[in-house]
Tab-separated table of C-alpha atoms in Angstrom:
chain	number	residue	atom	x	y	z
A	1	UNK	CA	2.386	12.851	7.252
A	2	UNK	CA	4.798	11.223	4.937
A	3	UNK	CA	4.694	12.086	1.336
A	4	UNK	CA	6.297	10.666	-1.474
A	5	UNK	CA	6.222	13.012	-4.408
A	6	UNK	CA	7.264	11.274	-7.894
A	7	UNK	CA	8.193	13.504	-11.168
A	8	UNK	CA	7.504	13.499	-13.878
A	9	UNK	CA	4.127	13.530	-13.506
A	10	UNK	CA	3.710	11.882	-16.988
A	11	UNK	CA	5.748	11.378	-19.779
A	12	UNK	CA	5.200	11.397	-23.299
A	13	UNK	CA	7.665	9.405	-25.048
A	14	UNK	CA	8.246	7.424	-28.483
A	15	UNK	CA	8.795	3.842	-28.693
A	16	UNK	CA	12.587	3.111	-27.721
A	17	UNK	CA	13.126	6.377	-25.684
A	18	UNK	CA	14.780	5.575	-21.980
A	19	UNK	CA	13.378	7.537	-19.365
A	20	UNK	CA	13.909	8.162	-15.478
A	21	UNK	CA	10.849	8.450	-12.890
A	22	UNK	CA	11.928	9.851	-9.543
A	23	UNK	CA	10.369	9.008	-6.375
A	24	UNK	CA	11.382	11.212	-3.403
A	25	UNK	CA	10.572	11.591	0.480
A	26	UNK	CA	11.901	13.198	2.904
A	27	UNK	CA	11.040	10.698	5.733
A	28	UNK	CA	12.824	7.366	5.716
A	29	UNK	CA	11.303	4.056	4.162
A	30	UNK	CA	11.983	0.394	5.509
A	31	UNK	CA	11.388	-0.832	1.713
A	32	UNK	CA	10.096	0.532	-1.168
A	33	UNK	CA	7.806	-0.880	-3.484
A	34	UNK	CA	7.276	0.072	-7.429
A	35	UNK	CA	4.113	-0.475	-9.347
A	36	UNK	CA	2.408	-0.332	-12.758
A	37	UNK	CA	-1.484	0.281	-12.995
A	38	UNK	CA	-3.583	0.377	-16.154
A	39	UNK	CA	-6.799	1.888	-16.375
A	40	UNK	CA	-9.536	0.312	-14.754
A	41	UNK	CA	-7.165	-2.596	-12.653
A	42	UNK	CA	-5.082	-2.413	-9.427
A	43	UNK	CA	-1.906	-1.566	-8.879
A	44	UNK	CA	0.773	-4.839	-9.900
A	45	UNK	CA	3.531	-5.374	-7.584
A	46	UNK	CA	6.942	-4.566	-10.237
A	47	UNK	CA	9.262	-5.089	-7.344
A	48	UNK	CA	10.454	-4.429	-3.370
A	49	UNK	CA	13.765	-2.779	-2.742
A	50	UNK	CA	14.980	-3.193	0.756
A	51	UNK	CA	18.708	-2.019	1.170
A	52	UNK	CA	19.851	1.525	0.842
A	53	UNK	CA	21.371	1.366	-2.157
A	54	UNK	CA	20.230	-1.062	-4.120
A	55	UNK	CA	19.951	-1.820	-7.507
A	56	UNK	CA	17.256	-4.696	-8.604
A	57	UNK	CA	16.928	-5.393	-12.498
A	58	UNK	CA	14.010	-6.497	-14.192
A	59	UNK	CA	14.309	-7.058	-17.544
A	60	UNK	CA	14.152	-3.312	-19.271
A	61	UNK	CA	13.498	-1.626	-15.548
A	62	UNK	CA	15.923	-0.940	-13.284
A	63	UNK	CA	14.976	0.360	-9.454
A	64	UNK	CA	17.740	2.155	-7.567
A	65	UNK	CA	17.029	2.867	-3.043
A	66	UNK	CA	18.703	5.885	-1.851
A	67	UNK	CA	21.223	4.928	0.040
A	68	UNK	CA	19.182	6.701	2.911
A	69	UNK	CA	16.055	5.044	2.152
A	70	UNK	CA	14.246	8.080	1.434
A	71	UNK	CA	14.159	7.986	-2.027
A	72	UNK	CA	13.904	5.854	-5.676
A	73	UNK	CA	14.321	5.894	-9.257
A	74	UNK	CA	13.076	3.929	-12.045
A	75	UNK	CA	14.751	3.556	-15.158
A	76	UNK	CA	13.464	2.393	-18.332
A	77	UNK	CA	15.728	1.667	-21.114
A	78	UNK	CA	14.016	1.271	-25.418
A	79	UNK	CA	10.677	1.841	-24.059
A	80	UNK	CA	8.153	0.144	-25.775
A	81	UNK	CA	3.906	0.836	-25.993
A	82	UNK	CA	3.470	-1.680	-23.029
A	83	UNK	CA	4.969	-0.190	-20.715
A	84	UNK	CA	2.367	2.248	-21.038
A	85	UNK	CA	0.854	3.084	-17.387
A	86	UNK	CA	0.653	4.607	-14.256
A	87	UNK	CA	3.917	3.928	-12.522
A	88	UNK	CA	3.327	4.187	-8.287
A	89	UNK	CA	6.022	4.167	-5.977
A	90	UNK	CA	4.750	2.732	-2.090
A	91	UNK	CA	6.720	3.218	1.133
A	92	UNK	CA	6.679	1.074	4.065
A	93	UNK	CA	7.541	1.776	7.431
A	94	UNK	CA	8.102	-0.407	10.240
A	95	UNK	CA	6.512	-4.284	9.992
A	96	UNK	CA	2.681	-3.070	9.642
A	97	UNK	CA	3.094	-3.104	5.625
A	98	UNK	CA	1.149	-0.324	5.629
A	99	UNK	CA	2.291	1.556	2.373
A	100	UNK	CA	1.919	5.138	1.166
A	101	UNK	CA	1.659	5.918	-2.351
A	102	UNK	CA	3.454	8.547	-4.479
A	103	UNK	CA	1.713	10.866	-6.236
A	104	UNK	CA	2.135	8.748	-9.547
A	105	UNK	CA	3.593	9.083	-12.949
A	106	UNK	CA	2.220	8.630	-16.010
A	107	UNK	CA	3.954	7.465	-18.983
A	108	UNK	CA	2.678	7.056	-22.455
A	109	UNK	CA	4.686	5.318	-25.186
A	110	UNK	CA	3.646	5.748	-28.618
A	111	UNK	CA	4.970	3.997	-31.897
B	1	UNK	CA	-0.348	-17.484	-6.155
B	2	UNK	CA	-1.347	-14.310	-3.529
B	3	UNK	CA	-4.334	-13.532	-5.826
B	4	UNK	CA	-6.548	-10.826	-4.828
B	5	UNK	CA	-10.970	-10.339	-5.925
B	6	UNK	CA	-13.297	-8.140	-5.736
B	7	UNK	CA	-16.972	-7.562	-6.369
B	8	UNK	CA	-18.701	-6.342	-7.984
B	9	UNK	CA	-16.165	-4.779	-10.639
B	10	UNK	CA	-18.272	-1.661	-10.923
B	11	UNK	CA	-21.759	-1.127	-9.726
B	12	UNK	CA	-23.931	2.106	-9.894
B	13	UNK	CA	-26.664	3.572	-7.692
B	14	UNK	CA	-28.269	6.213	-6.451
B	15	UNK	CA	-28.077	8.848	-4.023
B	16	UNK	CA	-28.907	8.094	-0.790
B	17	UNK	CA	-28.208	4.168	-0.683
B	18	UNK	CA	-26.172	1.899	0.406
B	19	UNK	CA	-23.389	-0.250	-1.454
B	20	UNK	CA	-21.633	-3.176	-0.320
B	21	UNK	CA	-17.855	-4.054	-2.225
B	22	UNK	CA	-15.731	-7.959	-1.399
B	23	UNK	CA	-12.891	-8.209	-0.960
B	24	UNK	CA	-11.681	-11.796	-1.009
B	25	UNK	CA	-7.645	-13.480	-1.295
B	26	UNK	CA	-8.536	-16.337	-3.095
B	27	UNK	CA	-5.680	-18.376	-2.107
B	28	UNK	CA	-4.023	-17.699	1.062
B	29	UNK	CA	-5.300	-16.435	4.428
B	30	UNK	CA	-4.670	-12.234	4.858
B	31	UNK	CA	-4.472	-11.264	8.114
B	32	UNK	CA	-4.569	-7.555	7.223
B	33	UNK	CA	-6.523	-6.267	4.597
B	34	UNK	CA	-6.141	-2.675	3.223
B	35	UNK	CA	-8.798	-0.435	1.196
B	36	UNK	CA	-7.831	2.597	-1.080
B	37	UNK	CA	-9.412	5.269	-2.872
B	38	UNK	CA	-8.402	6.648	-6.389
B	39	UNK	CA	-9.984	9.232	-8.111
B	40	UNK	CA	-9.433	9.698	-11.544
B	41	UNK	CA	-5.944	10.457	-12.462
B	42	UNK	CA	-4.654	10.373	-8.823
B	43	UNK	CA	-2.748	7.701	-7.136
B	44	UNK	CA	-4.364	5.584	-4.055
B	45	UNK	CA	-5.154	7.232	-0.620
B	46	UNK	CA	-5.121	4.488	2.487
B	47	UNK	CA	-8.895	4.486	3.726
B	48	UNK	CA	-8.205	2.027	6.614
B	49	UNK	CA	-6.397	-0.563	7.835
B	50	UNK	CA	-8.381	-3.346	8.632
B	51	UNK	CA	-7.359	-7.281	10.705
B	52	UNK	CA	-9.181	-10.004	10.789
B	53	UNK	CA	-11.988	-10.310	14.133
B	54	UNK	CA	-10.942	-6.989	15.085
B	55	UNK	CA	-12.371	-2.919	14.200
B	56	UNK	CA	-10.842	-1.506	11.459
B	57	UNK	CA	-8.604	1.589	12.071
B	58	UNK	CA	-9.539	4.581	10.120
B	59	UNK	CA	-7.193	7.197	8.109
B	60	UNK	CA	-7.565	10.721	9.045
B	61	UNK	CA	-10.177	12.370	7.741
B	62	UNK	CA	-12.332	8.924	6.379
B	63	UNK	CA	-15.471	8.909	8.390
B	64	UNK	CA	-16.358	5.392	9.746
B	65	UNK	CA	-19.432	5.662	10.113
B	66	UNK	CA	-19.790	5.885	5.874
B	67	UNK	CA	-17.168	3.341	5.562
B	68	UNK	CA	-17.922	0.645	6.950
B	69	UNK	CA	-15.443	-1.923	6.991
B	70	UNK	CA	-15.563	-5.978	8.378
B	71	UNK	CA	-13.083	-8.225	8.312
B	72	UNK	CA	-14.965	-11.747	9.428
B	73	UNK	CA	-12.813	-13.835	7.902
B	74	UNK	CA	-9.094	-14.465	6.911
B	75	UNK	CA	-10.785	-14.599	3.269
B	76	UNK	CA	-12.601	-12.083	3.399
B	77	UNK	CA	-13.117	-8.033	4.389
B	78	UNK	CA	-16.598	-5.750	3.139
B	79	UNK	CA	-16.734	-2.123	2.396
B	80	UNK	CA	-19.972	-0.974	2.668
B	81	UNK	CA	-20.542	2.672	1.478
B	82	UNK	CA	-23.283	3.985	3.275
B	83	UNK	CA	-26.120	6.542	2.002
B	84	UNK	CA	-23.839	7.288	-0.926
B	85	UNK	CA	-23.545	10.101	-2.765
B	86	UNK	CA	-22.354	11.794	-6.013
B	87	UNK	CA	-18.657	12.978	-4.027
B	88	UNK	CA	-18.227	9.368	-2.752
B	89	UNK	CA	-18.149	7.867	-6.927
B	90	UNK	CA	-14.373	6.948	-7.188
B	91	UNK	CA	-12.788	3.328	-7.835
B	92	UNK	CA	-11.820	1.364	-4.602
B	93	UNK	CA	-9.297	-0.880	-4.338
B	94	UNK	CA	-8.859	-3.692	-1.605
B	95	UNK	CA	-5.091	-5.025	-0.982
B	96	UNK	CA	-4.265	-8.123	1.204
B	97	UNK	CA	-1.622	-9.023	3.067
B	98	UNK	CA	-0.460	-12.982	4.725
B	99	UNK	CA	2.618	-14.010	6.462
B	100	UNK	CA	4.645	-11.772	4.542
B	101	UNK	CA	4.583	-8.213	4.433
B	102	UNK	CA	3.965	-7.383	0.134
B	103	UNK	CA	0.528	-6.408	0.068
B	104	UNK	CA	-1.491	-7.845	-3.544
B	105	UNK	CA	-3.948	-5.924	-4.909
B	106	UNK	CA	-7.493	-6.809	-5.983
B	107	UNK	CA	-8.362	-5.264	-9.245
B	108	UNK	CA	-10.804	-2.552	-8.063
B	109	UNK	CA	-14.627	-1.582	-7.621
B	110	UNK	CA	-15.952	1.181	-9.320
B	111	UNK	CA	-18.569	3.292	-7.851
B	112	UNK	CA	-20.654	5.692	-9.761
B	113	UNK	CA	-23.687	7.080	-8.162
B	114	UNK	CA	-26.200	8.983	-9.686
């Protein structure tokens, strides 16, 4: 069974903070997906990293791949109260898109 | 584009019945469809796989026979969740897939039952 265990498991932060969530596996991933969820709505797609090492921006996020594939970080720099949400990292293997889910992190920005 | 439905949005019943959730891509044609469970505070948990005109393949540990799952249509897949109970309340998500591989999520069903 693969597992993909993200810390923190939430995070308590003020308006402007920068924060790190860590998503790690110990089986290898052919991409990696990142997502935000708010109460009461499905997951949104934040973005896919592919290559082992790669760095993707978006805006205040950046997503770093392991350079093994087995692992992720998201990095938000001046947090702000809408970022506020469950962050989910997803691992795919193979071409069947079938994706397992981290554990989740959830992250709380206050004024 | 790659938008994602369901329906109902939350429904509640009682013990012992039967509930029906749609999934339905509103705007391209998913040949795999995906339904989750999440439970309050948790992340998702696969339920089953399923592809269009063909059975729908099971996680370990999901009983088919309470989940059922059809995928008629490249529009279209059903959970039904049969003779419900209390345990089986939770919010279920559908996720569909085209000619690509990113799955797009539908914004979720909740079930309470009484």
């Amino acid at each position: 069974t693969q597992l993909l265990e993200q810390s923190p498991q939430f995070l308590s932060i003020q308006e402007g903070e920068n924060l790190t969530v860590y998503c790690n596996s110990s089986s290898v991933f052919s991409s990696l997906q990142w997502y935000r969820q708010e109460p009461g709505e499905g997951p949104v797609l934040l973005v896919t990293v592919v290559t082992g090492g790669e760095v993707k921006k978006l805006k205040r996020l950046t997503f770093q791949f392991g350079d093994a594939r087995k692992d992720s970080s998201l990095h938000i720099t001046a947090a702000q109260p809408g970022d506020t949400g469950l962050y989910l990292c997803a691992g795919a293997t193979g071409t069947a898109s079938k994706l397992t889910f981290g554990t989740g992190t959830r992250l709380q920005v206050t004024l | 584009g790659a938008v994602v439905s369901q329906h109902p949005s939350w429904v509640i019943c009682k013990s012992g019945t039967s509930v029906k959730i749609e999934c339905r891509s509103l705007d391209f044609q998913a040949t795999t469809m995906f339904w989750y469970r999440q439970f309050p505070k948790q992340s998702l948990m696969l339920m089953a796989t399923s592809n269009e005109g063909s059975k729908a393949t099971y996680e370990q540990g999901v009983e088919k026979d309470k989940f059922l799952i059809n995928h008629a249509s490249l529009t279209l897949s059903t959970l039904t969740v049969t003779s419900a109970h209390p345990e089986d309340s939770s919010f279920y998500i559908c996720s569909a897939t085209g000619s690509w591989d990113t799955q797009y999520f539908g914004p979720g069903t909740r079930l309470t039952v009484l």
